[in-house]
PDB file of C-alpha atoms in Angstrom:
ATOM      1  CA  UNK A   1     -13.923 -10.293 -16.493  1.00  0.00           C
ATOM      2  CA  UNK A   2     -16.454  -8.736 -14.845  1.00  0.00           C
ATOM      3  CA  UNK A   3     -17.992 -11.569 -13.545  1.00  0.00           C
ATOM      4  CA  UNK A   4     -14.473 -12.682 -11.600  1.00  0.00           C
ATOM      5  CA  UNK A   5     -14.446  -9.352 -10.463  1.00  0.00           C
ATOM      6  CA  UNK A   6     -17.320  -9.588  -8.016  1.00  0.00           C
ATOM      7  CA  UNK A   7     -16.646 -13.190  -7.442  1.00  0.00           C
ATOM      8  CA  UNK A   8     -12.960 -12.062  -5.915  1.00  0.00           C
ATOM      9  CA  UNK A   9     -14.587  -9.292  -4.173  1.00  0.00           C
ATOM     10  CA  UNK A  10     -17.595 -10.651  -2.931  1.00  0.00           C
ATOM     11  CA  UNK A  11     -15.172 -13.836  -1.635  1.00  0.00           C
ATOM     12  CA  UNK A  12     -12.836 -11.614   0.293  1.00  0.00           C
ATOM     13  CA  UNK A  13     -15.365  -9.399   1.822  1.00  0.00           C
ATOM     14  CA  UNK A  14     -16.912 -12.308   3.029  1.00  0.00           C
ATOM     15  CA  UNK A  15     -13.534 -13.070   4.689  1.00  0.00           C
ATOM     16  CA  UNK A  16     -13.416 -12.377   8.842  1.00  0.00           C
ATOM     17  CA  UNK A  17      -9.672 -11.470   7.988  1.00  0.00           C
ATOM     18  CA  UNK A  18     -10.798  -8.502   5.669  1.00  0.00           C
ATOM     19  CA  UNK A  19     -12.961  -6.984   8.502  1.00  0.00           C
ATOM     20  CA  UNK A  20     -10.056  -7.537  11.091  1.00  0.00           C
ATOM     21  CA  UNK A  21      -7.560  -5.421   8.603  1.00  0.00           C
ATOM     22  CA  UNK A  22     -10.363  -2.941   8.556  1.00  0.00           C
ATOM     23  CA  UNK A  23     -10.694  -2.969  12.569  1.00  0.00           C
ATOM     24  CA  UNK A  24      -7.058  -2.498  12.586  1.00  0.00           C
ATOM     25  CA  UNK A  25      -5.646   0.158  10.534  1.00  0.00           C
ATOM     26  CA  UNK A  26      -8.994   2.329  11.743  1.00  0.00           C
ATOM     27  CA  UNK A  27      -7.636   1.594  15.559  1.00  0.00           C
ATOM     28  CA  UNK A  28      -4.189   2.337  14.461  1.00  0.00           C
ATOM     29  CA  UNK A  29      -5.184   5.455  12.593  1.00  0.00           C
ATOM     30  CA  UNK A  30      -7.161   6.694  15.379  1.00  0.00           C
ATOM     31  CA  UNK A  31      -4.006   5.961  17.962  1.00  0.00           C
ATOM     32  CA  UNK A  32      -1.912   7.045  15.642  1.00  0.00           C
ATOM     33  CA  UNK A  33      -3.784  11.249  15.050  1.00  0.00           C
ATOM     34  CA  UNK A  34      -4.423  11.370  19.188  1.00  0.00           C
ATOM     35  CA  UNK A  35      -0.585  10.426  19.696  1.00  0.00           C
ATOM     36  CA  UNK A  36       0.562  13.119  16.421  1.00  0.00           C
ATOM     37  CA  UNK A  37      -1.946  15.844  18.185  1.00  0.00           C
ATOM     38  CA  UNK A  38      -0.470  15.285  21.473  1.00  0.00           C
ATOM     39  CA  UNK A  39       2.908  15.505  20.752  1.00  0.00           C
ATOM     40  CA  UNK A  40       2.079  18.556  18.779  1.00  0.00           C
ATOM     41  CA  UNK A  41       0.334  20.284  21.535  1.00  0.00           C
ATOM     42  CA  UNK A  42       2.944  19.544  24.028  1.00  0.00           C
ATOM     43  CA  UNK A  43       0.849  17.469  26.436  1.00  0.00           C
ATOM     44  CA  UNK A  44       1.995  13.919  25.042  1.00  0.00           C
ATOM     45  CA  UNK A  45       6.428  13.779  25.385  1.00  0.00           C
ATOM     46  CA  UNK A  46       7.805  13.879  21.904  1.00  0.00           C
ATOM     47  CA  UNK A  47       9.769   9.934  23.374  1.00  0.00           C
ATOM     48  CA  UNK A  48       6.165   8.037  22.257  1.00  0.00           C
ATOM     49  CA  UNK A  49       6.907   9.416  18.506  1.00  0.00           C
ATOM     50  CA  UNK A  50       8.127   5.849  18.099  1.00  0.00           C
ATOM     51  CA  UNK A  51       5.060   3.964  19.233  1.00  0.00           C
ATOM     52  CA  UNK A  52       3.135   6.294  16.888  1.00  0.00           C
ATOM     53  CA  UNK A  53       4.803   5.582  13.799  1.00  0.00           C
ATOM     54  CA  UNK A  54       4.271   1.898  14.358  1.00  0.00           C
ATOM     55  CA  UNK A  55       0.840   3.023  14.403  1.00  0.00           C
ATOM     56  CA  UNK A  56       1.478   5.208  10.746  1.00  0.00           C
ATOM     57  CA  UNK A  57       0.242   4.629   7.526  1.00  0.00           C
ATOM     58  CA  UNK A  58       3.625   3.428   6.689  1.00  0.00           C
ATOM     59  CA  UNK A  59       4.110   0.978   8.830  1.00  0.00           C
ATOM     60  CA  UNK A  60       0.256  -0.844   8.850  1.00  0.00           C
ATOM     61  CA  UNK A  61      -0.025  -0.697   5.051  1.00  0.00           C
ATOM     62  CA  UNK A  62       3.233  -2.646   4.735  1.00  0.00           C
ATOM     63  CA  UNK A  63       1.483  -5.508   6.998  1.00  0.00           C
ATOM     64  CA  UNK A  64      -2.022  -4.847   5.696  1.00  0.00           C
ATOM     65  CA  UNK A  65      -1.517  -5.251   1.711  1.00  0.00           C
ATOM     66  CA  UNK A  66       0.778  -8.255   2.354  1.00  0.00           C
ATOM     67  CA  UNK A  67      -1.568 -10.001   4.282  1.00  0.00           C
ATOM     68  CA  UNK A  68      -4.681  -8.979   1.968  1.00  0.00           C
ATOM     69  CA  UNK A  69      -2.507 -10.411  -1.050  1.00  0.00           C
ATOM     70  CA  UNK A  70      -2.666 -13.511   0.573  1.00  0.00           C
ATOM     71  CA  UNK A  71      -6.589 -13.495   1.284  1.00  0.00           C
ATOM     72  CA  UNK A  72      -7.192 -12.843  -2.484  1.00  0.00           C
ATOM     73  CA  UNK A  73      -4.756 -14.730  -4.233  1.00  0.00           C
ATOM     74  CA  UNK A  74      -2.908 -17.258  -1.979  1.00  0.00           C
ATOM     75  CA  UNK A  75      -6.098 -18.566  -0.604  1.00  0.00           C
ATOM     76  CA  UNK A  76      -7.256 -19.652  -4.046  1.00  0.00           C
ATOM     77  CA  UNK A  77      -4.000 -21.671  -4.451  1.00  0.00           C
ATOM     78  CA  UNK A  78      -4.228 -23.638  -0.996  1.00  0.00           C
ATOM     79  CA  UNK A  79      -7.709 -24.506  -2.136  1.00  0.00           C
ATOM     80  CA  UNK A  80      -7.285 -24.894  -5.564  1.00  0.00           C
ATOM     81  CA  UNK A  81      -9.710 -22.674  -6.516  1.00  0.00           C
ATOM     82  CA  UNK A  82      -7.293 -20.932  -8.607  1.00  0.00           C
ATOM     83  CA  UNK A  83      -8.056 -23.849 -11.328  1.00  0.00           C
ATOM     84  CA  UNK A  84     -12.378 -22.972 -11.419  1.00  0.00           C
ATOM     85  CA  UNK A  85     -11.615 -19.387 -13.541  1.00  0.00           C
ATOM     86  CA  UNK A  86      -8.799 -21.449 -16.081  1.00  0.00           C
ATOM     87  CA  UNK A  87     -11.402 -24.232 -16.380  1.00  0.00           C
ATOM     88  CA  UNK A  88     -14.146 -21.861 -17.211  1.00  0.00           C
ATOM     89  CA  UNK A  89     -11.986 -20.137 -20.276  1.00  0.00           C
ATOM     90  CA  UNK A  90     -11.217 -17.159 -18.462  1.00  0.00           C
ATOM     91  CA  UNK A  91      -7.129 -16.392 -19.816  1.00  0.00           C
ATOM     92  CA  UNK A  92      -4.699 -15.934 -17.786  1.00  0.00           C
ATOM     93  CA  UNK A  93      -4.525 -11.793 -17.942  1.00  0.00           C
ATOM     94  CA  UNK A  94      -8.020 -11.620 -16.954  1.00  0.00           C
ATOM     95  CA  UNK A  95      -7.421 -13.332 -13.803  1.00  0.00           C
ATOM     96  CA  UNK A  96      -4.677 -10.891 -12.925  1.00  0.00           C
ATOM     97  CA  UNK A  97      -5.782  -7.871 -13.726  1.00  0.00           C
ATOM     98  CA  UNK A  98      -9.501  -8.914 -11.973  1.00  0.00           C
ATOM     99  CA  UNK A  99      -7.341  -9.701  -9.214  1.00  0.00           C
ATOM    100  CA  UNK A 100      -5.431  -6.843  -9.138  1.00  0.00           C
ATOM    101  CA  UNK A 101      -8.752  -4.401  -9.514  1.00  0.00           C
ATOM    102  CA  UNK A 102     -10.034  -6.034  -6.687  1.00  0.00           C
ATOM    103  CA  UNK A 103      -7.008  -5.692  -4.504  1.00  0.00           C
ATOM    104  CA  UNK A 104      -6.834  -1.918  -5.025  1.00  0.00           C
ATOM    105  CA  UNK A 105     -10.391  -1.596  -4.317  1.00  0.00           C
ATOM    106  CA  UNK A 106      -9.797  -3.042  -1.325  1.00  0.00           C
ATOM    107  CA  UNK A 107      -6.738  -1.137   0.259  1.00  0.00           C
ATOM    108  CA  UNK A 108      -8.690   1.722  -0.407  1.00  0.00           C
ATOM    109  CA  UNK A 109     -10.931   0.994   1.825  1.00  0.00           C
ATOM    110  CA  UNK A 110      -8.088  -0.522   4.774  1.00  0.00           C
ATOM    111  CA  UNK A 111      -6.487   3.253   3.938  1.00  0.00           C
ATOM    112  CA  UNK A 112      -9.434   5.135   4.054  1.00  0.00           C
ATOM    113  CA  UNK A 113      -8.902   5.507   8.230  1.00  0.00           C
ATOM    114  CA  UNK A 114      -5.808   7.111   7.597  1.00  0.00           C
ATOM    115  CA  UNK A 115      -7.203   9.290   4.873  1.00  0.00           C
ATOM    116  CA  UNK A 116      -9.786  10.003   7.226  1.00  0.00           C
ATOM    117  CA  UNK A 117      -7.947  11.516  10.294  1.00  0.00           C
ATOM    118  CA  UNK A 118      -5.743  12.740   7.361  1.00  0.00           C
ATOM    119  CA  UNK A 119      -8.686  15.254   6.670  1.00  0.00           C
ATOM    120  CA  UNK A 120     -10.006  15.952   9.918  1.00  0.00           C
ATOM    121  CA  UNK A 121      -6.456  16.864  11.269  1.00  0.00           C
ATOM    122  CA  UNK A 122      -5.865  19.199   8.187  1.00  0.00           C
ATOM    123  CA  UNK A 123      -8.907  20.901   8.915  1.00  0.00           C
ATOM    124  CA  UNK A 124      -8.760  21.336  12.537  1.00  0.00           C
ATOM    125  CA  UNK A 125      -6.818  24.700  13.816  1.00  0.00           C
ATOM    126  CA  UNK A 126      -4.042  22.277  15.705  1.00  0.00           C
ATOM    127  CA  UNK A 127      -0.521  21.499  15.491  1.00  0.00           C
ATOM    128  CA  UNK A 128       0.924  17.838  14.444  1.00  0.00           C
ATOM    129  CA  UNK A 129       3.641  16.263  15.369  1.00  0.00           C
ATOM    130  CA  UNK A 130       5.937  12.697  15.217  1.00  0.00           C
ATOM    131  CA  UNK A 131       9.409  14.663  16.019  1.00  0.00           C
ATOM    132  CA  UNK A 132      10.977  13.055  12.158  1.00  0.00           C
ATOM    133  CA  UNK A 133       9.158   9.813  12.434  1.00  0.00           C
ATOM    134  CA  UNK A 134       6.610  10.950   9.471  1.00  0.00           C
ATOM    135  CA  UNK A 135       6.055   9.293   6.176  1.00  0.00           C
ATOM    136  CA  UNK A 136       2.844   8.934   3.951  1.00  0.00           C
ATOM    137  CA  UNK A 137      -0.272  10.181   4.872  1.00  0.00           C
ATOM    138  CA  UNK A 138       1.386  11.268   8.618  1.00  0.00           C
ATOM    139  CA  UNK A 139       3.651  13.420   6.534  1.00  0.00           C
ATOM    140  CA  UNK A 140       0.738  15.314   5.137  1.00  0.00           C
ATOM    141  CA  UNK A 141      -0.783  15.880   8.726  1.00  0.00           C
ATOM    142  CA  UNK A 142       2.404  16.520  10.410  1.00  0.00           C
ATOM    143  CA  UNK A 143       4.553  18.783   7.805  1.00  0.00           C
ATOM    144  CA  UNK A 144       1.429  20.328   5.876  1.00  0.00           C
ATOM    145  CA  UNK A 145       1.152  23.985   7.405  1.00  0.00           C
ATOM    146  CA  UNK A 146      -1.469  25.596   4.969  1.00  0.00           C
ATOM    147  CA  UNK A 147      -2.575  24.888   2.016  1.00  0.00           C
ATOM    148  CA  UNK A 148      -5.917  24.922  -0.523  1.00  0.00           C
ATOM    149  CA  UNK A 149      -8.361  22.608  -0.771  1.00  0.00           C
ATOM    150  CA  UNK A 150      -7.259  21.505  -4.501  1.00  0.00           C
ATOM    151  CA  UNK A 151      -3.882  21.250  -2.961  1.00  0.00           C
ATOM    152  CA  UNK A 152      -5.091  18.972   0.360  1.00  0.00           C
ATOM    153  CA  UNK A 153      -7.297  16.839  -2.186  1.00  0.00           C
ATOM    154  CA  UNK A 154      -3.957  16.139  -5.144  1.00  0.00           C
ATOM    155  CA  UNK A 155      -1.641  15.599  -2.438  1.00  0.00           C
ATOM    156  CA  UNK A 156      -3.718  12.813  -0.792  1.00  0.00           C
ATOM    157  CA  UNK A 157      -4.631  11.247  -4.026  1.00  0.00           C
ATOM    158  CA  UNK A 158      -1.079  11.414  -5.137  1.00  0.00           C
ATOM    159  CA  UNK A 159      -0.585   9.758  -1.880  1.00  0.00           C
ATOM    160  CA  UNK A 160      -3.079   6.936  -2.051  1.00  0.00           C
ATOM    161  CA  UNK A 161      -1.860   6.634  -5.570  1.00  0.00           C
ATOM    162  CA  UNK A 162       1.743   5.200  -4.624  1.00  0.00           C
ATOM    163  CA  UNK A 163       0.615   2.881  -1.696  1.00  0.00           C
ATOM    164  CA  UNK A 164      -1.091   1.258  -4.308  1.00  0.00           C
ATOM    165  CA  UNK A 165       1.905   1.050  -7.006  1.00  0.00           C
ATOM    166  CA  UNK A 166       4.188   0.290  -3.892  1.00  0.00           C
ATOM    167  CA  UNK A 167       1.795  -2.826  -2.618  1.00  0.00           C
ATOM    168  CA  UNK A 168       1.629  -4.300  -6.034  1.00  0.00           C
ATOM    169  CA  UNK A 169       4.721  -5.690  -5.696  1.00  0.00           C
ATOM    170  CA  UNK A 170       2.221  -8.340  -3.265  1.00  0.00           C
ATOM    171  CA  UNK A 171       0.906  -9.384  -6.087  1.00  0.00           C
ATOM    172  CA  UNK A 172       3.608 -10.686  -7.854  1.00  0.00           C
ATOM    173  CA  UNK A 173       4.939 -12.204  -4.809  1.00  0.00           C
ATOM    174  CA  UNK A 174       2.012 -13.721  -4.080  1.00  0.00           C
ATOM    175  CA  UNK A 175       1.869 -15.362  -7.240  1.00  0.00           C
ATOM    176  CA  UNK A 176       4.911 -16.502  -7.265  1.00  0.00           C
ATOM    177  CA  UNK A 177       5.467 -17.784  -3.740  1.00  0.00           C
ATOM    178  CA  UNK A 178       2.183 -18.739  -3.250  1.00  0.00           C
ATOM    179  CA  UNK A 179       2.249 -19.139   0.315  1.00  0.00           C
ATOM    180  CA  UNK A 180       0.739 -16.873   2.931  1.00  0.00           C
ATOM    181  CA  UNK A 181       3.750 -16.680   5.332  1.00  0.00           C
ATOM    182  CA  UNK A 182       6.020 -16.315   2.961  1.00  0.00           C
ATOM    183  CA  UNK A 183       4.642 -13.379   0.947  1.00  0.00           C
ATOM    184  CA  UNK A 184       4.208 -11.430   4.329  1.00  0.00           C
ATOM    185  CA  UNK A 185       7.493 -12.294   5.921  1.00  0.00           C
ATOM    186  CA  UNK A 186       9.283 -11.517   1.993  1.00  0.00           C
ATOM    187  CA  UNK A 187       7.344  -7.822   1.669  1.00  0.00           C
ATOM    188  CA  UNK A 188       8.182  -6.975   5.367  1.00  0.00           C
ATOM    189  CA  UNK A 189      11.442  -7.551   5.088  1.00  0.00           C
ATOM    190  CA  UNK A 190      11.119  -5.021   1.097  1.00  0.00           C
ATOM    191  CA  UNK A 191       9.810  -2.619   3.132  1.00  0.00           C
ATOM    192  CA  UNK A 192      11.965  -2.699   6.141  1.00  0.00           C
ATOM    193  CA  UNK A 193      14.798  -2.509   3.502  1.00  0.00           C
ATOM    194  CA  UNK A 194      13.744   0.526   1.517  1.00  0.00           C
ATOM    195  CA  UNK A 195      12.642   2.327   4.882  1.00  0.00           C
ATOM    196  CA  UNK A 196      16.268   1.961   6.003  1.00  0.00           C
ATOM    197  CA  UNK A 197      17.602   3.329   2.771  1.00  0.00           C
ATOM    198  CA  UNK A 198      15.282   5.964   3.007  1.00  0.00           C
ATOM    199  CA  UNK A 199      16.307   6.969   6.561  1.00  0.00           C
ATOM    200  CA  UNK A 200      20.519   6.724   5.470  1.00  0.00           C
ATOM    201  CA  UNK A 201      20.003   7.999   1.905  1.00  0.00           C
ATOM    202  CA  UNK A 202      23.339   9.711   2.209  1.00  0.00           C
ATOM    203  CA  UNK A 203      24.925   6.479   3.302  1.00  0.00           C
ATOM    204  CA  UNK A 204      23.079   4.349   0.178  1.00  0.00           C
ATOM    205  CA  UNK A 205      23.648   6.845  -2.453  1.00  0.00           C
ATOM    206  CA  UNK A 206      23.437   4.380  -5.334  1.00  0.00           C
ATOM    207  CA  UNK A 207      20.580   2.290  -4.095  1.00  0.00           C
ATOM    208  CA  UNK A 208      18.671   5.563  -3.233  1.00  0.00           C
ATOM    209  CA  UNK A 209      19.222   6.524  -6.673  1.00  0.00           C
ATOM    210  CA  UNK A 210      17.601   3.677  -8.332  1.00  0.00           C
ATOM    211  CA  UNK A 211      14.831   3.465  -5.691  1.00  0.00           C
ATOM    212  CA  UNK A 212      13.956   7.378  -6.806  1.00  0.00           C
ATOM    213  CA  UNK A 213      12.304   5.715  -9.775  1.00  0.00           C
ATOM    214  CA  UNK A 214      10.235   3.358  -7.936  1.00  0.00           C
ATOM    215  CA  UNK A 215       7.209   4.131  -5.581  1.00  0.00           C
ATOM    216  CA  UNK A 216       9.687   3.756  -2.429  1.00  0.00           C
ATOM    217  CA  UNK A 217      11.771   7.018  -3.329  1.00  0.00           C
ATOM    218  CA  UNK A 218      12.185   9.078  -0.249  1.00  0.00           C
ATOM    219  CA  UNK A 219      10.656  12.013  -1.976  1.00  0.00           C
ATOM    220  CA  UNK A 220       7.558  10.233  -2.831  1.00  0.00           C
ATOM    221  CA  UNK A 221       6.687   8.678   1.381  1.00  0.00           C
ATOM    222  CA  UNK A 222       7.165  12.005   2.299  1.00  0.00           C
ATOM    223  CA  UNK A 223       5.300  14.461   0.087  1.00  0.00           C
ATOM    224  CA  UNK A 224       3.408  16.925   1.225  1.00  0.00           C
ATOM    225  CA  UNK A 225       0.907  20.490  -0.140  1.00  0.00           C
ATOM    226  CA  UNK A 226       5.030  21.694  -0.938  1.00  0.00           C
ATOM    227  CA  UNK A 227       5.871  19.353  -3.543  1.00  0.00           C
ATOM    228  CA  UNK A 228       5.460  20.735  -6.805  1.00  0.00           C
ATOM    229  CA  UNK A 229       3.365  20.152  -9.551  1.00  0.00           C
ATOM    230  CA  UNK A 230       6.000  18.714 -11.856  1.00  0.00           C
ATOM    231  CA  UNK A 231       6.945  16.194  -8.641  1.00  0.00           C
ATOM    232  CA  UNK A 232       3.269  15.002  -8.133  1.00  0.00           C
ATOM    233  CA  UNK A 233       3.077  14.402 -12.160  1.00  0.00           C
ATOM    234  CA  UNK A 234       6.397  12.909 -12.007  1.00  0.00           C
ATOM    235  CA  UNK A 235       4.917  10.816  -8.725  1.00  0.00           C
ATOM    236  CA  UNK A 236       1.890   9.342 -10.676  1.00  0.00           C
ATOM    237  CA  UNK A 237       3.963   8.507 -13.869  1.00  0.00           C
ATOM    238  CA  UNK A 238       6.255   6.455 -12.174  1.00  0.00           C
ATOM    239  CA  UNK A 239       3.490   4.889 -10.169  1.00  0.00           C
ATOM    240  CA  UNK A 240       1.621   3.933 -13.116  1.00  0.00           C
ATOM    241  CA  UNK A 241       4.740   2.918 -15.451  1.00  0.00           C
ATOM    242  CA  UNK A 242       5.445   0.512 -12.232  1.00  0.00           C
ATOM    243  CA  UNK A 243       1.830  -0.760 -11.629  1.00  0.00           C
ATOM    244  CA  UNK A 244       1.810  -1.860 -15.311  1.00  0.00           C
ATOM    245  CA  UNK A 245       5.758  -3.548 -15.334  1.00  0.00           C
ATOM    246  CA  UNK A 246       4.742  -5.408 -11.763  1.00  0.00           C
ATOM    247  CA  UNK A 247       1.633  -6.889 -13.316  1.00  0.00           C
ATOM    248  CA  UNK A 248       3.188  -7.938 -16.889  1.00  0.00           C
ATOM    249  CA  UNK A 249       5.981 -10.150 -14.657  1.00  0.00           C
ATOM    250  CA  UNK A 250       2.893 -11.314 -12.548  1.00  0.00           C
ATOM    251  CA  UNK A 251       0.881 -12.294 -15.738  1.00  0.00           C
ATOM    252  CA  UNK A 252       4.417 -13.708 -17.427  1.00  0.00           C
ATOM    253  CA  UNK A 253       5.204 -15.540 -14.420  1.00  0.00           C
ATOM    254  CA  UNK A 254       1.485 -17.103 -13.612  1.00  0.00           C
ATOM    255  CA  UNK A 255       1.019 -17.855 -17.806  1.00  0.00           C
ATOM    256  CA  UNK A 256       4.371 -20.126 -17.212  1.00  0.00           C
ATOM    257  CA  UNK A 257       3.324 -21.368 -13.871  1.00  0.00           C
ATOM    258  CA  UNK A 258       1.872 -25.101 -13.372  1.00  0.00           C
ATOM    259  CA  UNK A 259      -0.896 -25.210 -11.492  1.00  0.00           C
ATOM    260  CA  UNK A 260      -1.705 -28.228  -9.630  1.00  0.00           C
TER     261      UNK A 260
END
């Protein structure tokens, strides 16, 4: 399994779309701290708050993972390269998981701008701000006021630890819809919906409720050094217990799947 590891990795580094995803969520992370600092320090108007969420964490991981999902595992199905590991004796689970590995790897590093500026900001004596347009890792920078550096460092891991159980989902869609426009336009419109719910959670009571254990509870896109320790353990259980359901329908649906 090792072997389709750096087979899937070394194929989608050697992608041009990879390196674009990279160019663009550094861009948008860089936009996204001068715009938070700004507003913070009073010499951007609190109005652009909008543009700079667009520009969040949030927002570009949503479009980032989907679109990576279909550079690692769509791609194979256009070409039919998704036969060459079956062929070879590789089972079915190894194929998803090696995917899977290789697709975290990745958003780490299409994140790592955001954790980045993340850093910088918390260490700089300076005031952040996106008015309440703040979720993920903008969360952190804007609502953190002090805090260790244990705290800073479990926070942002906790952090980086549900984008990754919340972009999963890609990788069941993308094995099940196997088309690139699809799987972006279907996890847009997920995300979209559970942003929504998270912004009337008073109005969506019951669907707010059963979102809370899921990666896309309100408490989780907005955490911050305040959270508590029994939240962040909470946090990371639920991540992991959903990282491990996502990929056993993934590996159910693709060991049922004809591939042609």
């Amino acid at each position: 399994m090792f072997n389709l590891v750096r087979a899937y990795l070394y194929k989608t580094t050697k992608s041009k779309i990879f390196w674009v995803l990279l160019a663009l969520t550094t861009c948008s992370a860089i936009a996204m701290f001068s715009i938070a600092y700004g507003i913070g320090n009073k010499s951007i108007n609190e109005n652009i708050s909008n543009i700079g969420f667009l520009l969040s964490d949030m927002n570009m991981m949503s479009i980032v993972g989907a679109v990576l999902a279909t550079t690692l595992i769509c791609s194979d199905f256009d070409t039919k390269n998704i036969h060459h590991p079956i062929i070879s004796g590789f089972a079915r689970i190894q194929i998803v998981i090696s995917k899977a590995i290789v697709y975290w790897l990745l958003l780490l590093v299409l994140v790592s701008p955001y954790i980045i500026v993340t850093i910088i900001g918390l260490s700089m004596d300076s005031t952040f701000s996106m008015g309440r347009n703040a979720a993920g890792f903008l969360s952190i920078l804007t609502l953190t006021t002090s805090g260790s550096f244990g705290e800073y460092v479990t926070i942002m891991i906790t952090m980086t630890m549900v984008y990754l159980a919340q972009l999963t989902i890609c990788i069941l869609l993308a094995f099940v819809l196997r088309k690139s426009v699809l799987v972006v336009a279907a996890y847009y419109m997920m995300s979209m919906f559970f942003g929504q719910v998270a912004s009337f959670q008073n109005s969506f009571e019951i669907m707010n409720n059963i979102l809370s254990f899921t990666p896309y509870s309100v408490e989780f896109i907005t955490i911050n050094v305040s959270m508590s320790k029994g939240d962040i353990i909470s946090a990371v259980s639920i991540c992991v217990i959903f990282i491990i359901v996502v990929l056993y329908l993934t590996f159910m649906t693709f060991r049922k799947a004809e591939i042609r």
